Short mmCIF file of C-alpha atoms in Angstrom, two decimals:
data_model
loop_
_atom_site.label_atom_id
_atom_site.label_comp_id
_atom_site.label_asym_id
_atom_site.label_seq_id
_atom_site.Cartn_x
_atom_site.Cartn_y
_atom_site.Cartn_z
CA UNK A 1 74.90 189.10 44.15
CA UNK A 2 75.26 186.95 47.36
CA UNK A 3 73.21 183.82 45.37
CA UNK A 4 75.67 184.14 42.23
CA UNK A 5 78.59 184.05 44.37
CA UNK A 6 77.31 181.00 45.84
CA UNK A 7 77.15 179.43 42.37
CA UNK A 8 80.56 180.26 41.65
CA UNK A 9 82.01 178.60 45.10
CA UNK A 10 79.77 175.87 44.31
CA UNK A 11 81.27 175.29 40.67
CA UNK A 12 85.00 175.76 42.06
CA UNK A 13 83.72 172.81 44.94
CA UNK A 14 83.04 170.64 42.04
CA UNK A 15 86.28 171.52 40.32
CA UNK A 16 88.27 170.51 43.50
CA UNK A 17 85.97 167.78 44.16
CA UNK A 18 86.52 165.79 40.88
CA UNK A 19 90.41 167.07 41.29
CA UNK A 20 90.99 165.42 44.13
CA UNK A 21 89.25 162.06 43.13
CA UNK A 22 91.53 161.72 40.60
CA UNK A 23 94.38 162.60 43.09
CA UNK A 24 92.98 159.31 45.02
CA UNK A 25 92.48 157.47 42.43
CA UNK A 26 96.08 157.77 41.51
CA UNK A 27 97.30 157.78 45.22
CA UNK A 28 95.32 154.69 45.72
CA UNK A 29 97.11 152.74 42.74
CA UNK A 30 100.67 153.67 43.97
CA UNK A 31 99.57 152.07 47.35
CA UNK A 32 98.26 148.96 46.07
CA UNK A 33 101.31 148.85 44.06
CA UNK A 34 103.25 148.12 46.62
CA UNK A 35 100.94 146.91 49.66
CA UNK A 36 100.60 143.41 51.27
CA UNK A 37 97.01 142.72 52.12
CA UNK A 38 97.59 139.13 53.17
CA UNK A 39 95.65 139.37 56.22
CA UNK A 40 92.77 140.39 53.75
CA UNK A 41 93.50 137.75 51.26
CA UNK A 42 95.01 135.03 53.05
CA UNK A 43 94.49 134.85 57.01
CA UNK A 44 95.82 136.37 59.92
CA UNK A 45 96.59 135.27 63.68
CA UNK A 46 93.47 135.55 66.03
CA UNK A 47 93.80 135.05 69.87
CA UNK A 48 90.41 134.86 72.31
CA UNK A 49 89.92 133.67 76.04
CA UNK A 50 87.19 130.58 76.79
CA UNK A 51 84.18 131.57 78.65
CA UNK A 52 82.70 130.43 81.78
CA UNK A 53 79.35 129.48 82.80
CA UNK A 54 78.60 133.34 83.41
CA UNK A 55 79.81 134.33 80.37
CA UNK A 56 83.46 135.63 81.59
CA UNK A 57 86.84 135.28 80.07
CA UNK A 58 88.96 133.03 81.81
CA UNK A 59 92.24 131.29 81.24
CA UNK A 60 95.33 132.52 79.05
CA UNK A 61 94.93 133.37 75.46
CA UNK A 62 94.68 131.15 72.73
CA UNK A 63 95.82 132.00 69.12
CA UNK A 64 95.26 130.43 66.09
CA UNK A 65 95.48 131.17 62.50
CA UNK A 66 91.93 131.79 60.86
CA UNK A 67 92.12 131.59 56.89
CA UNK A 68 90.58 134.42 54.63
CA UNK A 69 90.37 131.51 51.71
CA UNK A 70 88.01 129.20 53.73
CA UNK A 71 84.21 129.58 52.78
CA UNK A 72 81.84 130.96 56.06
CA UNK A 73 78.17 131.10 55.94
CA UNK A 74 76.71 134.15 57.17
CA UNK A 75 74.85 133.18 59.43
CA UNK A 76 73.08 133.89 63.58
CA UNK A 77 72.60 131.72 66.38
CA UNK A 78 69.45 130.72 68.20
CA UNK A 79 69.84 128.45 71.73
CA UNK A 80 67.20 126.38 72.75
CA UNK A 81 66.17 124.33 75.72
CA UNK A 82 66.06 120.55 75.11
CA UNK A 83 64.18 118.63 77.53
CA UNK A 84 65.48 115.37 76.63
CA UNK A 85 69.15 116.23 77.38
CA UNK A 86 68.13 119.23 79.85
CA UNK A 87 70.91 121.24 78.43
CA UNK A 88 70.12 124.79 75.99
CA UNK A 89 71.10 123.15 72.58
CA UNK A 90 72.50 126.46 70.05
CA UNK A 91 71.12 126.28 66.08
CA UNK A 92 72.66 128.09 63.49
CA UNK A 93 70.28 130.30 61.18
CA UNK A 94 71.68 131.11 57.65
CA UNK A 95 71.08 134.74 56.87
CA UNK A 96 70.20 134.39 53.41
CA UNK A 97 69.95 137.08 50.60
CA UNK A 98 66.84 138.22 48.64
CA UNK A 99 64.75 136.02 47.18
CA UNK A 100 65.79 135.43 43.99
CA UNK A 101 63.20 135.38 41.02
CA UNK A 102 64.14 133.31 38.16
CA UNK A 103 63.67 135.02 34.57
CA UNK A 104 63.05 132.60 31.51
CA UNK A 105 65.02 133.74 28.42
CA UNK A 106 64.87 132.06 24.98
CA UNK A 107 67.63 130.27 23.66
CA UNK A 108 67.79 130.38 19.87
CA UNK A 109 69.98 127.33 19.87
CA UNK A 110 68.14 125.11 22.34
CA UNK A 111 64.47 126.73 20.73
CA UNK A 112 63.97 126.23 24.27
CA UNK A 113 63.06 129.01 27.41
CA UNK A 114 65.94 128.11 30.23
CA UNK A 115 65.65 129.73 33.70
CA UNK A 116 67.97 132.45 34.69
CA UNK A 117 68.22 133.50 38.41
CA UNK A 118 67.60 137.32 38.37
CA UNK A 119 69.63 138.17 40.94
CA UNK A 120 73.12 140.43 40.31
CA UNK A 121 76.43 138.77 40.89
CA UNK A 122 77.50 142.04 42.83
CA UNK A 123 75.31 142.24 46.17
CA UNK A 124 73.50 145.39 46.42
CA UNK A 125 74.42 147.66 48.67
CA UNK A 126 71.87 147.04 51.40
CA UNK A 127 73.60 143.35 51.11
CA UNK A 128 76.75 143.80 51.87
CA UNK A 129 77.53 143.81 55.37
CA UNK A 130 80.88 143.15 57.04
CA UNK A 131 81.66 140.51 59.51
CA UNK A 132 83.24 140.81 63.23
CA UNK A 133 85.84 138.09 61.60
CA UNK A 134 86.34 140.28 58.06
CA UNK A 135 86.94 143.29 60.33
CA UNK A 136 89.64 141.84 62.49
CA UNK A 137 91.23 141.39 58.87
CA UNK A 138 90.86 145.05 58.68
CA UNK A 139 92.82 145.66 61.88
CA UNK A 140 95.49 143.06 61.59
CA UNK A 141 96.35 144.65 58.60
CA UNK A 142 96.83 148.40 59.88
CA UNK A 143 98.35 147.08 62.43
CA UNK A 144 101.59 145.21 60.19
CA UNK A 145 101.48 147.75 57.96
CA UNK A 146 101.19 150.99 59.62
CA UNK A 147 104.33 151.96 60.74
CA UNK A 148 106.16 149.96 58.38
CA UNK A 149 105.23 151.80 55.92
CA UNK A 150 105.03 155.11 57.26
CA UNK A 151 101.20 155.66 57.37
CA UNK A 152 100.58 160.09 57.87
CA UNK A 153 97.26 161.60 58.78
CA UNK A 154 95.48 164.06 56.98
CA UNK A 155 97.75 166.87 58.61
CA UNK A 156 100.60 164.79 56.99
CA UNK A 157 101.79 164.00 60.98
CA UNK A 158 103.32 159.93 61.58
CA UNK A 159 100.92 158.03 63.05
CA UNK A 160 100.33 154.50 64.89
CA UNK A 161 98.36 152.01 64.09
CA UNK A 162 96.51 152.73 67.79
CA UNK A 163 95.72 156.67 66.03
CA UNK A 164 94.35 155.56 62.50
CA UNK A 165 91.39 156.74 62.01
CA UNK A 166 88.63 155.92 59.38
CA UNK A 167 89.57 158.45 57.02
CA UNK A 168 93.20 156.93 57.60
CA UNK A 169 91.99 153.05 56.79
CA UNK A 170 90.17 154.35 53.48
CA UNK A 171 93.44 155.99 52.32
CA UNK A 172 95.29 153.06 52.99
CA UNK A 173 93.41 150.23 52.98
CA UNK A 174 90.19 150.36 51.41
CA UNK A 175 91.01 152.32 48.47
CA UNK A 176 93.73 150.47 47.19
CA UNK A 177 92.56 147.51 48.03
CA UNK A 178 89.14 148.17 46.16
CA UNK A 179 90.97 150.65 43.69
CA UNK A 180 91.65 147.64 40.30
CA UNK A 181 87.87 145.99 40.61
CA UNK A 182 86.27 149.44 40.92
CA UNK A 183 83.76 148.02 43.67
CA UNK A 184 83.00 148.34 47.72
CA UNK A 185 85.34 146.47 50.10
CA UNK A 186 82.81 143.96 50.82
CA UNK A 187 82.73 142.55 47.43
CA UNK A 188 87.05 143.41 47.00
CA UNK A 189 87.24 140.38 49.23
CA UNK A 190 87.79 137.26 48.13
CA UNK A 191 85.03 135.04 47.44
CA UNK A 192 86.10 132.60 49.21
CA UNK A 193 86.09 134.74 52.87
CA UNK A 194 82.51 136.14 52.30
CA UNK A 195 79.10 134.82 51.20
CA UNK A 196 77.97 136.89 48.57
CA UNK A 197 75.02 138.60 49.56
CA UNK A 198 75.77 139.69 53.23
CA UNK A 199 72.65 140.12 54.85
CA UNK A 200 73.14 142.70 57.79
CA UNK A 201 71.66 142.19 61.04
CA UNK A 202 72.35 145.16 62.96
CA UNK A 203 73.16 148.50 61.08
CA UNK A 204 76.19 151.16 62.48
CA UNK A 205 76.57 154.46 62.53
CA UNK A 206 79.62 156.81 63.56
CA UNK A 207 82.17 159.21 62.62
CA UNK A 208 85.09 158.73 60.48
CA UNK A 209 87.52 160.46 62.94
CA UNK A 210 87.60 157.70 65.67
CA UNK A 211 90.38 155.51 65.91
CA UNK A 212 89.52 152.09 63.73
CA UNK A 213 91.06 149.62 66.73
CA UNK A 214 88.32 151.34 69.28
CA UNK A 215 86.00 151.50 66.71
CA UNK A 216 86.52 147.27 66.89
CA UNK A 217 86.70 147.24 70.14
CA UNK A 218 82.62 148.38 70.48
CA UNK A 219 82.02 146.32 67.91
CA UNK A 220 83.53 143.25 69.56
CA UNK A 221 81.45 144.68 72.98
CA UNK A 222 78.24 144.19 71.21
CA UNK A 223 78.51 141.28 69.44
CA UNK A 224 79.79 139.54 72.90
CA UNK A 225 76.61 141.73 74.42
CA UNK A 226 74.27 140.25 71.99
CA UNK A 227 75.55 136.79 71.79
CA UNK A 228 72.67 134.56 73.34
CA UNK A 229 68.99 134.28 71.85
CA UNK A 230 67.47 132.42 73.68
CA UNK A 231 63.85 133.59 73.41
CA UNK A 232 61.58 135.00 70.11
CA UNK A 233 61.52 138.57 71.83
CA UNK A 234 65.75 138.01 72.48
CA UNK A 235 65.56 137.18 68.51
CA UNK A 236 63.58 139.79 67.51
CA UNK A 237 65.99 142.21 69.19
CA UNK A 238 68.98 141.38 67.43
CA UNK A 239 70.08 138.15 69.26
CA UNK A 240 72.84 135.36 68.76
CA UNK A 241 75.41 137.67 67.13
CA UNK A 242 78.71 135.71 66.45
CA UNK A 243 82.11 136.36 64.73
CA UNK A 244 80.50 135.54 61.37
CA UNK A 245 77.03 137.63 61.77
CA UNK A 246 77.49 140.71 58.79
CA UNK A 247 76.64 144.54 60.55
CA UNK A 248 75.60 147.14 57.66
CA UNK A 249 78.98 150.02 58.11
CA UNK A 250 79.03 152.95 55.17
CA UNK A 251 82.43 152.54 54.41
CA UNK A 252 82.68 149.18 53.72
CA UNK A 253 79.68 148.84 51.94
CA UNK A 254 80.15 151.79 49.87
CA UNK A 255 81.87 151.50 46.20
CA UNK A 256 84.01 154.31 47.01
CA UNK A 257 84.68 154.67 43.20
CA UNK A 258 81.36 156.08 42.56
CA UNK A 259 80.67 159.35 41.81
CA UNK A 260 79.94 161.52 44.40
CA UNK A 261 77.94 163.93 42.65
CA UNK A 262 75.49 161.00 41.72
CA UNK A 263 75.50 159.70 46.02
CA UNK A 264 74.49 163.51 46.54
CA UNK A 265 71.99 164.34 44.11
CA UNK A 266 70.46 161.14 43.98
CA UNK A 267 70.43 159.30 47.03
CA UNK A 268 70.04 162.26 48.98
CA UNK A 269 67.35 163.60 46.62
CA UNK A 270 65.08 160.21 47.93
CA UNK A 271 66.13 158.91 51.38
CA UNK A 272 65.03 155.59 50.14
CA UNK A 273 67.41 155.11 48.10
CA UNK A 274 70.24 155.80 50.63
CA UNK A 275 71.94 152.58 50.87
CA UNK A 276 71.73 153.25 55.07
CA UNK A 277 68.21 153.60 54.79
CA UNK A 278 67.63 150.30 52.45
CA UNK A 279 70.11 148.13 54.69
CA UNK A 280 67.83 149.48 57.87
CA UNK A 281 65.02 148.23 56.17
CA UNK A 282 66.91 144.66 55.81
CA UNK A 283 68.26 144.48 58.80
CA UNK A 284 64.54 145.35 60.56
CA UNK A 285 65.52 148.70 61.82
CA UNK A 286 68.16 147.79 64.51
CA UNK A 287 70.52 150.61 64.95
CA UNK A 288 74.09 150.96 66.66
CA UNK A 289 75.43 154.18 67.23
CA UNK A 290 79.37 154.40 68.04
CA UNK A 291 80.59 157.59 69.43
CA UNK A 292 83.91 158.80 69.95
CA UNK A 293 85.11 159.92 73.10
CA UNK A 294 84.90 163.62 72.50
CA UNK A 295 81.44 163.24 71.08
CA UNK A 296 82.41 164.82 67.72
CA UNK A 297 79.66 163.02 66.34
CA UNK A 298 77.25 165.55 67.16
CA UNK A 299 78.85 168.00 65.27
CA UNK A 300 79.29 166.45 61.85
CA UNK A 301 76.35 167.51 59.79
CA UNK A 302 76.99 163.98 57.80
CA UNK A 303 76.43 161.68 61.13
CA UNK A 304 74.04 163.56 62.04
CA UNK A 305 71.96 163.57 58.94
CA UNK A 306 72.66 159.35 58.71
CA UNK A 307 71.61 159.68 62.77
CA UNK A 308 68.18 161.49 62.00
CA UNK A 309 67.90 158.67 59.23
CA UNK A 310 68.26 155.72 61.73
CA UNK A 311 65.59 157.84 64.34
CA UNK A 312 62.93 157.35 61.83
CA UNK A 313 63.07 153.58 61.73
CA UNK A 314 61.34 151.60 64.07
CA UNK A 315 63.54 149.06 66.36
CA UNK A 316 66.33 148.71 68.70
CA UNK A 317 69.12 151.22 69.33
CA UNK A 318 71.86 150.29 70.82
CA UNK A 319 74.66 153.09 71.38
CA UNK A 320 78.41 152.00 72.53
CA UNK A 321 81.45 154.19 72.96
CA UNK A 322 85.45 152.69 73.17
CA UNK A 323 86.10 153.10 77.08
CA UNK A 324 88.10 150.98 79.92
CA UNK A 325 86.60 150.01 82.81
CA UNK A 326 86.39 147.43 85.48
CA UNK A 327 83.08 144.95 84.89
CA UNK A 328 81.99 143.21 87.90
CA UNK A 329 79.47 140.34 87.71
CA UNK A 330 76.93 141.28 89.94
CA UNK A 331 75.80 137.76 91.25
CA UNK A 332 79.56 136.60 91.72
CA UNK A 333 81.70 139.78 92.24
CA UNK A 334 84.07 138.52 89.46
CA UNK A 335 86.07 140.71 87.81
CA UNK A 336 86.64 141.77 84.62
CA UNK A 337 88.71 144.21 82.36
CA UNK A 338 86.98 146.09 79.26
CA UNK A 339 87.64 148.18 76.37
CA UNK A 340 84.51 149.47 75.29
CA UNK A 341 80.88 149.74 76.55
CA UNK A 342 77.35 150.01 75.58
CA UNK A 343 73.72 150.68 76.79
CA UNK A 344 70.39 150.07 75.44
CA UNK A 345 66.49 150.45 76.44
CA UNK A 346 65.71 147.57 77.90
CA UNK A 347 69.42 145.64 77.90
CA UNK A 348 71.16 143.49 75.86
CA UNK A 349 70.40 139.97 74.96
CA UNK A 350 72.93 138.77 77.28
CA UNK A 351 71.53 140.50 80.47
CA UNK A 352 68.14 138.45 79.93
CA UNK A 353 66.04 141.11 81.15
CA UNK A 354 67.53 141.05 84.55
CA UNK A 355 67.98 144.37 85.94
CA UNK A 356 71.06 143.80 88.03
CA UNK A 357 72.97 142.37 85.12
CA UNK A 358 71.76 145.36 82.72
CA UNK A 359 72.82 148.31 85.91
CA UNK A 360 76.24 146.10 86.14
CA UNK A 361 76.80 146.60 82.08
CA UNK A 362 76.12 149.78 81.73
CA UNK A 363 77.11 152.21 85.17
CA UNK A 364 80.83 152.61 83.67
CA UNK A 365 79.02 154.52 80.83
CA UNK A 366 80.70 157.48 80.36
CA UNK A 367 77.28 160.03 80.22
CA UNK A 368 79.62 163.37 79.77
CA UNK A 369 79.74 162.05 76.42
CA UNK A 370 76.05 162.13 76.02
CA UNK A 371 75.73 165.33 77.95
CA UNK A 372 76.94 166.95 74.73
CA UNK A 373 74.15 165.41 72.34
CA UNK A 374 72.13 168.46 73.75
CA UNK A 375 73.81 170.43 72.14
CA UNK A 376 73.01 169.08 68.64
CA UNK A 377 72.44 171.83 65.93
CA UNK A 378 72.16 170.72 62.73
CA UNK A 379 71.94 174.15 60.81
CA UNK A 380 75.84 174.59 62.69
CA UNK A 381 77.46 171.12 62.03
CA UNK A 382 80.61 170.73 60.05
CA UNK A 383 81.40 169.14 57.20
CA UNK A 384 84.60 168.31 55.55
CA UNK A 385 83.46 170.17 51.83
CA UNK A 386 80.88 172.72 51.92
CA UNK A 387 78.93 171.54 48.82
CA UNK A 388 78.03 168.12 51.08
CA UNK A 389 76.55 170.22 54.01
CA UNK A 390 74.37 172.44 51.13
CA UNK A 391 73.12 169.46 49.65
CA UNK A 392 71.98 167.52 53.27
CA UNK A 393 70.45 171.09 54.88
CA UNK A 394 68.36 171.21 51.83
CA UNK A 395 67.54 167.37 52.16
CA UNK A 396 66.38 168.17 55.28
CA UNK A 397 64.11 171.00 54.03
CA UNK A 398 62.54 169.51 51.71
CA UNK A 399 63.83 170.30 48.42
CA UNK A 400 65.08 168.19 45.83
CA UNK A 401 66.03 168.02 42.33
CA UNK A 402 68.27 171.11 41.06
CA UNK A 403 66.96 173.19 44.72
CA UNK A 404 69.75 171.13 46.93
CA UNK A 405 72.69 173.50 45.73
CA UNK A 406 70.80 176.54 46.66
CA UNK A 407 71.66 178.36 49.47
CA UNK A 408 70.18 176.60 52.24
CA UNK A 409 67.90 178.86 54.73
CA UNK A 410 69.78 179.91 58.08
CA UNK A 411 67.23 178.23 59.84
CA UNK A 412 63.88 175.90 59.55
CA UNK A 413 61.23 174.07 61.32
CA UNK A 414 62.24 171.06 60.08
CA UNK A 415 65.66 171.54 61.28
CA UNK A 416 64.08 171.76 64.61
CA UNK A 417 62.12 168.65 64.32
CA UNK A 418 65.69 166.96 63.74
CA UNK A 419 67.19 168.29 65.97
CA UNK A 420 64.68 167.44 68.82
CA UNK A 421 64.28 163.93 67.56
CA UNK A 422 68.43 163.16 67.94
CA UNK A 423 68.27 164.97 71.18
CA UNK A 424 65.63 163.37 72.46
CA UNK A 425 67.30 159.62 71.40
CA UNK A 426 70.11 160.44 73.59
CA UNK A 427 69.54 162.76 76.36
CA UNK A 428 66.74 159.73 77.55
CA UNK A 429 69.64 157.84 78.24
CA UNK A 430 71.42 160.32 80.69
CA UNK A 431 68.91 159.07 83.84
#
């Protein structure tokens, strides 16, 4: 009887999900018809500060108009010492898409075989990284529209731009912006503002309930911490990050208009098919996890499953969170207020392996968030819909095909294995 009830409950979940998908599309179309996405298609104003020789911000803000219609190559930088000039020269490395294998197609008209590129016009999901410059456009759009249009959260309460989460951004920006093209956010951006195949240098994991502004603050600090790239080791660690270096984020790479059932039944059945896993291969296993202030990420099953996939790959792992603090430069004692902070095994490339720099940059990290990782229990984690939880738990236990819809066991050795891996990943930083 219990299995029978679960079967009908899942059937009910499927019906509800399909109805919700239709409602989401109607809402997206309604918003899209009146919304102004000019920050995403035309451009926005951006402010920045100059840096001194120590990499500290100095002087007043400099504001300029950034055009989203200007073509930009996705790239990262490498700094090398030039013995002739006795200065470090900066070299740009363009991040290219997959190798194109041309296909030879016979033309009846010319009676010849013509070489045709085999690369699809729409990049595959692992090549849909998003740049910091493009993320800033999303924030600029949110800041202008949120209060003006009276945005509300999932509970129906009015929100400010500072309170907008990824759930809210998905409802008011991502889906309305992509609803007519039926593509991902990255591939829906103007072709002039993207570089086609945007190869990610890092992969980012986060909880959708965190605010977008704090999320981007973490990315801003992360890009700054990994901006230097003087040596081969720093290059392997993902150094040389710039405003135009793509990072892979599911919300912007995924096409929200594909059938949810396909994602669950096919992708979770084989993790190698999941966009996250494919992006990890492209990014050489480099991952960044953004923790929300309350550690809710440790109680969400999609987040834990995502992080378990990240932990299964070899590569550098960084952990960031939004946290206002004062950074003190170790040599000059100069002070600077910062909005986010990260901890990385071995330090960030900007530290150059210098222990005092690593300590000064990481000392203010709120360790109370990390301590919450010690209680990670994936079998008790929550999901927005129960069918998601069922699919994920069954996938972890090794089930596939139609069996992923069965009632998952309450306990399993694979649950313990995942819990131990995740706890170790974060607890190793609590020292």
